[in-house]
Amino acid sequence: MTTTPASAASDQDGDSTVVARPDRATRAAGLLPADSALRRATLITVFNSLGNGLYFPLGVLYFTRIVGLDATAVGLGMTMAGLVGVAAGVPAGRAADRWGARQVGALLWGGTGVATAAYVLVHSYAGFLVAVVCATGLQMASRGVQGAIYADVLPAATRVEARAYLRMITNVGMGVGGAFGAIALQLDTRGAYMTVILVNALSFLAPASMVRRLPLAAHVVERVAAQKEPAAVSSWRAVRDLPFLAVTVLNAVLVVQYTLSEVGLPLWIVERTEAPRWTAALLMIVNCVLVALLQVRVARRASQVPSAVRAMGWSGLLLAAACAVYAVSAGLSPVWAVLALAVGAVVQVFAEVLSAAGGWTLGYELADARAHGVYQGVFGAGFSAGMMAGPALVTVTAIQHGAVGWAVLGVLFAVTGLAVRPAVRWARRDGEWRGEAVA
């Protein structure tokens, strides 16, 4: 991110910037990390993940059961909103480079909170479209800006490990929020749904008020204090950075694994296996618990470019193995089907934590440090695109064609993971063009 000397010296609120200590990112002081930036980022993550976990189980049901909209129309509206969010990622990143990632992030999260609160006022499809496009578009656009914020406030040496820690916190928060969301689902009243929506809106508004006070990392403060700010670069450089775009696309393909868990497996279990329906919930719990236990440990071993490349390669191969195990579950008895699906889910968790850690490292290390906002905007847009394409891709392969479809998905994942290595070699040869050597 390009930061002006004035904004580096202090927040716009007038608070003195506190330099983030480059000690072990996840070392706890009591219940929270010792690093001041990571401690505040943890509080932001707790607020937001609790609200999101609370809302996710009942968001669609609110619009269909309470507002009375057609389910297909709601799905179409959400798809449109997702497309807007993908398109908004790069302009949001460019704005972060120009005006500061923390300031732009605060505006995006604040806007998301206001648009989310507007859901309680929706009484028509037109109102739904306006609200969901604004809320989803702003939230998805904030992904890349969030990456730029982390580039500015977290010590470079522990940044990937810190993101892994925050992902662990997210999983725990989502799980706790989801438990309370289940209570609202059981009540199934307009008041319960609206309460959840307003609490979720607050989970964006509260972080929006906190993010501007995140202290800048030492390397950012020192660079500005020494007046070593790099020369200005084109705000659209990331869009023309072909090696970086190649890595972004490959990461987007591996991101499909998230919708494999959220959409593909529940459909597969119900339509193609003898496993009981509750197996889908069991696999989700297994995923959340194992990610929380493993993500930080794995991230420590994938914080450099070579280890990140290996992590992405292994992720693709493990995803292929998980697809093969899922395919086998279709011909088994209920007990053995549950066991096979659980084994596949465990294998997929290892693939997930490897690709997440590798993706964070490559997204930062292959970017031009002078324009982290737009680079993280591009990378975040790729992530969003993978999440959007995932449900359709999983449905037309595994769900419609069974074992053959799983084989297609498995080959796609394996080839993608292995293709990361030549793509990164291309980017490293091109590192001088970015203005900084790629580690």
Coordinates of C-alpha atoms in Angstrom, one line a residue:
M1 CA 0.0 0.0 0.0
T2 CA 1.2 3.5 -0.8
T3 CA 1.1 5.5 2.4
T4 CA 1.7 9.2 2.7
P5 CA 4.0 10.5 5.4
A6 CA 1.1 12.2 7.1
S7 CA -1.0 9.1 7.4
A8 CA 2.1 7.0 8.4
A9 CA 2.8 9.3 11.3
S10 CA -0.7 9.2 12.7
D11 CA -4.2 7.9 12.1
Q12 CA -6.6 10.4 10.7
D13 CA -8.3 10.4 14.1
G14 CA -5.1 11.9 15.5
D15 CA -3.9 8.8 17.4
S16 CA -0.2 8.1 17.4
T17 CA 0.8 5.1 15.4
V18 CA 2.0 2.2 17.5
V19 CA 4.7 0.1 15.8
A20 CA 3.7 -3.6 15.7
R21 CA 6.2 -5.8 17.5
P22 CA 7.7 -8.4 15.2
D23 CA 7.7 -11.2 17.9
R24 CA 5.9 -14.5 17.5
A25 CA 2.5 -13.5 16.0
T26 CA 0.3 -15.8 18.0
R27 CA 2.0 -15.6 21.3
A28 CA -0.7 -14.9 23.8
A29 CA -0.9 -12.3 26.5
G30 CA -3.7 -13.7 28.6
L31 CA -6.4 -14.6 26.1
L32 CA -5.2 -12.3 23.3
P33 CA -2.0 -12.0 21.2
A34 CA 0.8 -9.9 22.5
D35 CA 1.2 -8.0 19.2
S36 CA -0.9 -4.9 19.4
A37 CA -2.0 -5.0 15.8
L38 CA -2.9 -8.7 15.9
R39 CA -4.7 -8.2 19.2
R40 CA -7.0 -5.5 17.6
A41 CA -7.4 -7.6 14.4
T42 CA -8.5 -10.5 16.6
L43 CA -11.2 -8.4 18.2
I44 CA -12.4 -7.3 14.8
T45 CA -12.4 -10.9 13.6
V46 CA -14.4 -12.1 16.6
F47 CA -17.1 -9.5 16.2
N48 CA -17.4 -10.1 12.4
S49 CA -17.3 -13.9 12.5
L50 CA -19.9 -14.2 15.3
G51 CA -22.3 -12.1 13.3
N52 CA -21.7 -13.9 10.0
G53 CA -22.0 -17.3 11.7
L54 CA -25.3 -16.2 13.3
Y55 CA -26.7 -15.0 9.9
F56 CA -25.5 -17.6 7.4
P57 CA -27.9 -20.5 8.5
L58 CA -31.0 -18.3 8.0
G59 CA -30.2 -15.6 5.5
V60 CA -31.9 -17.2 2.5
L61 CA -34.8 -18.4 4.6
Y62 CA -35.5 -14.9 5.8
F63 CA -36.1 -13.7 2.3
T64 CA -38.2 -16.7 1.3
R65 CA -40.2 -17.5 4.5
I66 CA -40.5 -14.0 6.0
V67 CA -40.4 -11.6 3.1
G68 CA -42.1 -14.1 0.8
L69 CA -39.8 -14.0 -2.2
D70 CA -39.4 -16.8 -4.7
A71 CA -36.3 -19.0 -3.9
T72 CA -35.1 -19.1 -7.5
A73 CA -35.4 -15.3 -7.7
V74 CA -33.5 -14.9 -4.4
G75 CA -30.7 -17.1 -5.8
L76 CA -30.5 -15.1 -9.0
G77 CA -30.3 -11.9 -7.0
M78 CA -27.5 -13.2 -4.9
T79 CA -25.6 -14.3 -8.0
M80 CA -26.0 -10.8 -9.4
A81 CA -24.7 -9.4 -6.2
G82 CA -21.7 -11.7 -6.3
L83 CA -20.8 -10.5 -9.8
V84 CA -20.9 -6.9 -8.6
G85 CA -18.6 -7.9 -5.7
V86 CA -16.1 -9.5 -8.0
A87 CA -16.1 -6.5 -10.3
A88 CA -15.7 -4.1 -7.3
G89 CA -12.6 -5.9 -5.9
V90 CA -10.0 -4.2 -8.1
P91 CA -11.4 -0.6 -7.9
A92 CA -11.6 -1.0 -4.1
G93 CA -8.0 -2.1 -4.0
R94 CA -7.0 0.9 -6.1
A95 CA -8.8 3.2 -3.7
A96 CA -6.9 1.6 -0.8
D97 CA -3.6 2.4 -2.5
R98 CA -4.7 6.0 -3.0
W99 CA -6.4 6.8 0.3
G100 CA -5.1 4.2 2.7
A101 CA -6.3 0.6 3.2
R102 CA -7.5 1.2 6.8
Q103 CA -9.7 4.2 5.8
V104 CA -11.2 2.4 2.7
G105 CA -11.7 -0.8 4.8
A106 CA -13.6 1.2 7.4
L107 CA -15.9 2.7 4.7
L108 CA -16.6 -0.7 3.1
W109 CA -17.3 -2.4 6.4
G110 CA -19.5 0.5 7.5
G111 CA -21.4 0.5 4.2
T112 CA -21.9 -3.3 4.5
G113 CA -23.3 -2.9 8.0
V114 CA -25.8 -0.2 6.9
A115 CA -26.9 -2.3 3.8
T116 CA -27.2 -5.4 5.9
A117 CA -29.4 -3.6 8.4
A118 CA -31.6 -2.5 5.5
Y119 CA -32.7 -6.1 5.0
V120 CA -35.3 -5.6 7.7
L121 CA -36.9 -3.0 5.5
V122 CA -37.2 -5.2 2.5
H123 CA -40.8 -5.8 1.3
S124 CA -40.4 -6.3 -2.4
Y125 CA -38.0 -8.0 -4.9
A126 CA -36.7 -4.6 -6.1
G127 CA -35.8 -3.6 -2.5
F128 CA -34.2 -7.0 -2.0
L129 CA -32.0 -6.5 -5.1
V130 CA -30.9 -3.0 -4.0
A131 CA -30.0 -4.2 -0.5
V132 CA -28.3 -7.5 -1.4
V133 CA -26.3 -6.0 -4.2
C134 CA -25.0 -3.2 -1.9
A135 CA -24.3 -5.5 1.1
T136 CA -22.7 -8.4 -0.9
G137 CA -20.9 -6.1 -3.3
L138 CA -19.3 -4.1 -0.5
Q139 CA -18.5 -7.1 1.6
M140 CA -16.8 -8.9 -1.3
A141 CA -14.9 -5.8 -2.4
S142 CA -13.5 -5.5 1.2
R143 CA -11.7 -8.9 0.8
G144 CA -8.8 -7.5 -1.1
V145 CA -8.7 -4.3 1.0
Q146 CA -8.5 -6.5 4.1
G147 CA -5.5 -8.2 2.6
A148 CA -3.9 -4.8 2.0
I149 CA -4.7 -3.8 5.6
Y150 CA -2.8 -6.9 6.9
A151 CA 0.1 -6.0 4.6
D152 CA 0.3 -2.7 6.4
V153 CA -0.3 -3.6 10.0
L154 CA 1.2 -7.1 10.5
P155 CA 5.0 -7.6 10.7
A156 CA 6.1 -9.2 7.4
A157 CA 7.9 -12.0 9.1
T158 CA 4.8 -13.3 10.9
R159 CA 2.1 -12.1 8.5
V160 CA 1.1 -15.5 7.1
E161 CA 1.1 -17.1 10.6
A162 CA -1.0 -14.2 11.9
R163 CA -3.6 -14.7 9.1
A164 CA -3.7 -18.4 10.0
Y165 CA -4.4 -17.4 13.6
L166 CA -7.2 -15.1 12.5
R167 CA -8.7 -17.8 10.3
M168 CA -8.7 -20.1 13.3
I169 CA -10.5 -17.4 15.3
T170 CA -13.0 -17.0 12.4
N171 CA -13.8 -20.7 12.4
V172 CA -14.4 -20.7 16.1
G173 CA -16.5 -17.5 15.9
M174 CA -18.6 -18.8 13.0
G175 CA -19.2 -22.0 14.9
V176 CA -20.4 -20.2 18.0
G177 CA -22.5 -17.8 16.0
G178 CA -24.0 -20.7 14.0
A179 CA -25.1 -22.3 17.3
F180 CA -27.1 -19.2 18.2
G181 CA -28.4 -19.0 14.6
A182 CA -29.8 -22.5 15.1
I183 CA -31.9 -21.2 18.0
A184 CA -33.3 -18.4 15.8
L185 CA -34.1 -21.0 13.1
Q186 CA -36.0 -23.1 15.7
L187 CA -38.0 -20.0 16.9
D188 CA -38.8 -19.2 13.2
T189 CA -40.4 -15.9 13.9
R190 CA -40.0 -12.5 12.1
G191 CA -38.6 -11.0 15.3
A192 CA -36.0 -13.7 15.6
Y193 CA -34.9 -13.3 12.0
M194 CA -34.7 -9.5 12.3
T195 CA -32.8 -9.6 15.5
V196 CA -30.2 -11.8 13.8
I197 CA -30.0 -9.4 10.8
L198 CA -29.4 -6.4 13.1
V199 CA -26.8 -8.2 15.1
N200 CA -25.0 -9.2 11.9
A201 CA -25.1 -5.5 10.8
L202 CA -23.5 -4.5 14.1
S203 CA -20.7 -7.1 13.4
F204 CA -19.7 -4.9 10.4
L205 CA -20.3 -1.5 12.0
A206 CA -18.2 -2.3 15.1
P207 CA -15.1 -3.4 13.2
A208 CA -15.5 -0.4 10.9
S209 CA -15.1 1.9 13.9
M210 CA -12.0 -0.1 15.0
V211 CA -10.0 -0.7 11.8
R212 CA -8.8 2.9 11.4
R213 CA -7.0 2.6 14.7
L214 CA -5.0 -0.5 13.8
P215 CA -1.3 0.4 14.3
L216 CA 1.0 0.3 11.3
A217 CA 3.8 -2.3 11.2
A218 CA 7.4 -1.3 11.8
H219 CA 8.5 -1.9 8.3
V220 CA 5.9 0.5 7.0
V221 CA 6.7 3.2 9.6
E222 CA 10.4 2.9 9.0
R223 CA 10.1 3.1 5.3
V224 CA 8.1 6.3 5.4
A225 CA 10.3 7.8 8.2
A226 CA 13.4 7.2 6.2
Q227 CA 11.6 8.7 3.1
K228 CA 12.2 5.5 1.2
E229 CA 8.7 5.3 -0.2
P230 CA 9.0 3.7 -3.7
A231 CA 8.2 5.8 -6.7
A232 CA 4.5 5.8 -7.7
V233 CA 3.4 3.0 -9.9
S234 CA 0.4 2.5 -12.1
S235 CA -2.7 1.8 -10.0
W236 CA -3.8 -0.8 -12.6
R237 CA -0.4 -2.6 -12.8
A238 CA -1.8 -5.8 -11.1
V239 CA -4.3 -6.1 -13.9
R240 CA -1.5 -6.2 -16.4
D241 CA 0.8 -8.4 -14.3
L242 CA 0.3 -11.7 -16.2
P243 CA 2.4 -13.9 -13.9
F244 CA 0.5 -12.6 -10.8
L245 CA -2.8 -13.1 -12.7
A246 CA -1.8 -16.7 -13.5
V247 CA -1.2 -17.5 -9.8
T248 CA -4.5 -15.7 -8.9
V249 CA -6.4 -17.9 -11.4
L250 CA -4.8 -21.1 -10.1
N251 CA -5.6 -20.1 -6.5
A252 CA -9.2 -19.4 -7.6
V253 CA -9.5 -23.0 -8.9
L254 CA -8.3 -24.4 -5.6
V255 CA -10.8 -22.1 -3.8
V256 CA -13.6 -24.3 -5.4
Q257 CA -12.9 -26.7 -2.6
Y258 CA -14.8 -24.5 -0.1
T259 CA -18.0 -24.8 -2.1
L260 CA -17.3 -28.5 -2.4
S261 CA -17.8 -28.7 1.4
E262 CA -20.6 -26.3 1.6
V263 CA -22.7 -27.2 -1.4
G264 CA -21.3 -30.4 -3.1
L265 CA -21.1 -32.8 -0.2
P266 CA -24.6 -32.1 1.3
L267 CA -26.1 -32.7 -2.2
W268 CA -23.9 -35.8 -2.8
I269 CA -24.8 -37.3 0.6
V270 CA -28.6 -36.8 0.1
E271 CA -28.8 -37.7 -3.6
R272 CA -26.0 -40.3 -4.2
T273 CA -25.1 -42.1 -1.0
E274 CA -26.8 -44.2 1.7
A275 CA -25.3 -42.0 4.5
P276 CA -27.8 -40.3 6.8
R277 CA -28.6 -36.7 6.2
W278 CA -26.9 -35.6 9.5
T279 CA -23.6 -36.7 8.0
A280 CA -23.3 -33.3 6.3
A281 CA -23.4 -31.5 9.6
L282 CA -20.9 -34.0 11.0
L283 CA -18.4 -33.3 8.2
M284 CA -18.8 -29.5 8.7
I285 CA -18.0 -29.9 12.4
V286 CA -14.9 -32.0 11.5
N287 CA -13.8 -29.4 9.1
C288 CA -14.2 -26.5 11.6
V289 CA -12.4 -28.3 14.4
L290 CA -9.5 -29.6 12.3
V291 CA -8.9 -26.2 10.6
A292 CA -8.8 -24.5 14.0
L293 CA -6.2 -27.0 15.2
L294 CA -4.0 -27.2 12.1
Q295 CA -4.1 -23.8 10.3
V296 CA -1.5 -22.0 12.4
R297 CA 0.9 -24.9 12.4
V298 CA 0.7 -25.4 8.7
A299 CA 1.1 -21.7 8.0
R300 CA 4.4 -21.6 9.9
R301 CA 5.7 -24.1 7.4
A302 CA 4.5 -22.3 4.3
S303 CA 5.5 -18.7 5.0
Q304 CA 8.2 -18.5 2.2
V305 CA 7.7 -18.8 -1.5
P306 CA 9.3 -22.2 -2.0
S307 CA 7.4 -23.8 0.9
A308 CA 4.2 -22.1 -0.3
V309 CA 4.6 -23.6 -3.8
R310 CA 5.0 -27.0 -2.3
A311 CA 1.9 -26.5 -0.1
M312 CA -0.2 -25.6 -3.1
G313 CA 1.1 -28.6 -5.0
W314 CA 0.3 -31.0 -2.2
S315 CA -3.1 -29.3 -1.8
G316 CA -4.1 -30.2 -5.3
L317 CA -3.0 -33.8 -4.9
L318 CA -4.8 -34.2 -1.6
L319 CA -7.9 -32.7 -3.1
A320 CA -7.7 -35.3 -5.9
A321 CA -7.4 -38.0 -3.3
A322 CA -10.4 -36.6 -1.4
C323 CA -12.5 -36.6 -4.6
A324 CA -11.6 -40.3 -5.1
V325 CA -12.7 -41.2 -1.6
Y326 CA -16.0 -39.2 -2.0
A327 CA -16.7 -41.1 -5.2
V328 CA -16.3 -44.5 -3.5
S329 CA -18.8 -43.6 -0.8
A330 CA -21.7 -43.9 -3.3
G331 CA -21.6 -47.7 -3.4
L332 CA -21.3 -48.4 0.3
S333 CA -23.6 -49.3 3.2
P334 CA -24.7 -46.4 5.5
V335 CA -22.0 -47.1 8.1
W336 CA -19.2 -47.5 5.6
A337 CA -20.4 -44.5 3.6
V338 CA -20.2 -42.3 6.7
L339 CA -16.7 -43.6 7.4
A340 CA -15.5 -43.0 3.8
L341 CA -17.0 -39.5 3.7
A342 CA -15.3 -38.7 7.0
V343 CA -11.9 -39.9 5.7
G344 CA -12.4 -37.8 2.6
A345 CA -13.3 -34.8 4.7
V346 CA -10.1 -35.2 6.8
V347 CA -8.0 -35.4 3.7
Q348 CA -9.7 -32.3 2.3
V349 CA -9.0 -30.4 5.5
F350 CA -5.2 -30.9 5.1
A351 CA -5.6 -29.7 1.5
E352 CA -7.6 -26.7 2.7
V353 CA -5.1 -25.5 5.3
L354 CA -2.2 -26.0 2.9
S355 CA -3.8 -24.1 0.0
A356 CA -4.9 -21.3 2.4
A357 CA -1.4 -20.8 3.8
G358 CA 0.3 -21.1 0.4
G359 CA -2.2 -18.7 -1.2
W360 CA -1.6 -16.0 1.5
T361 CA 2.1 -16.2 1.1
L362 CA 2.1 -16.0 -2.7
G363 CA -0.6 -13.3 -2.7
Y364 CA 1.8 -11.1 -0.7
E365 CA 5.2 -12.1 -1.9
L366 CA 4.4 -12.0 -5.6
A367 CA 2.7 -8.6 -5.3
D368 CA 4.3 -5.2 -5.9
A369 CA 4.7 -3.8 -2.4
R370 CA 4.1 -0.3 -3.8
A371 CA 0.5 -1.2 -4.7
H372 CA -0.7 -3.8 -2.3
G373 CA -4.2 -2.5 -2.4
V374 CA -4.8 -3.2 -6.1
Y375 CA -2.8 -6.4 -6.0
Q376 CA -4.8 -7.8 -3.0
G377 CA -7.9 -6.5 -4.8
V378 CA -7.1 -8.7 -7.8
F379 CA -6.2 -11.7 -5.6
G380 CA -9.4 -11.2 -3.6
A381 CA -11.5 -10.9 -6.7
G382 CA -10.0 -14.2 -7.9
F383 CA -11.0 -15.8 -4.6
S384 CA -14.6 -14.4 -4.9
A385 CA -14.8 -15.7 -8.5
G386 CA -13.8 -19.2 -7.4
M387 CA -16.4 -19.2 -4.7
M388 CA -19.0 -18.1 -7.2
A389 CA -18.1 -20.6 -9.9
G390 CA -17.8 -23.5 -7.4
P391 CA -21.4 -24.5 -6.9
A392 CA -22.1 -24.8 -10.6
L393 CA -18.8 -26.6 -11.3
V394 CA -19.4 -29.1 -8.5
T395 CA -23.0 -29.7 -9.6
V396 CA -22.3 -30.3 -13.3
T397 CA -19.4 -32.7 -12.5
A398 CA -19.7 -34.7 -9.3
I399 CA -23.5 -34.4 -8.6
Q400 CA -24.6 -35.0 -12.2
H401 CA -22.1 -37.6 -13.3
G402 CA -21.0 -39.4 -10.2
A403 CA -17.6 -41.1 -10.2
V404 CA -16.7 -39.7 -13.6
G405 CA -17.5 -36.2 -12.4
W406 CA -15.4 -36.7 -9.2
A407 CA -12.5 -37.9 -11.4
V408 CA -12.8 -34.7 -13.5
L409 CA -12.7 -32.5 -10.4
G410 CA -9.8 -34.5 -9.0
V411 CA -7.7 -34.1 -12.1
L412 CA -8.5 -30.4 -12.2
F413 CA -7.4 -29.9 -8.7
A414 CA -4.2 -32.0 -9.1
V415 CA -3.2 -30.2 -12.3
T416 CA -3.9 -26.8 -10.8
G417 CA -1.8 -27.5 -7.7
L418 CA 1.1 -28.7 -9.8
A419 CA 0.8 -25.8 -12.2
V420 CA 1.5 -23.3 -9.4
R421 CA 5.3 -24.1 -9.5
P422 CA 5.9 -23.0 -13.2
A423 CA 3.6 -20.0 -12.7
V424 CA 5.6 -18.8 -9.6
R425 CA 8.9 -19.4 -11.6
W426 CA 7.5 -17.0 -14.2
A427 CA 6.6 -14.5 -11.5
R428 CA 10.1 -14.7 -9.9
R429 CA 11.8 -14.2 -13.3
D430 CA 9.5 -11.1 -13.6
G431 CA 10.2 -9.9 -10.1
E432 CA 12.5 -7.0 -11.2
W433 CA 9.6 -5.6 -13.2
R434 CA 7.6 -5.2 -10.0
G435 CA 10.3 -3.0 -8.6
E436 CA 11.3 -5.5 -5.8
A437 CA 12.9 -8.9 -6.0
V438 CA 10.5 -11.7 -5.4
A439 CA 11.8 -13.8 -2.5

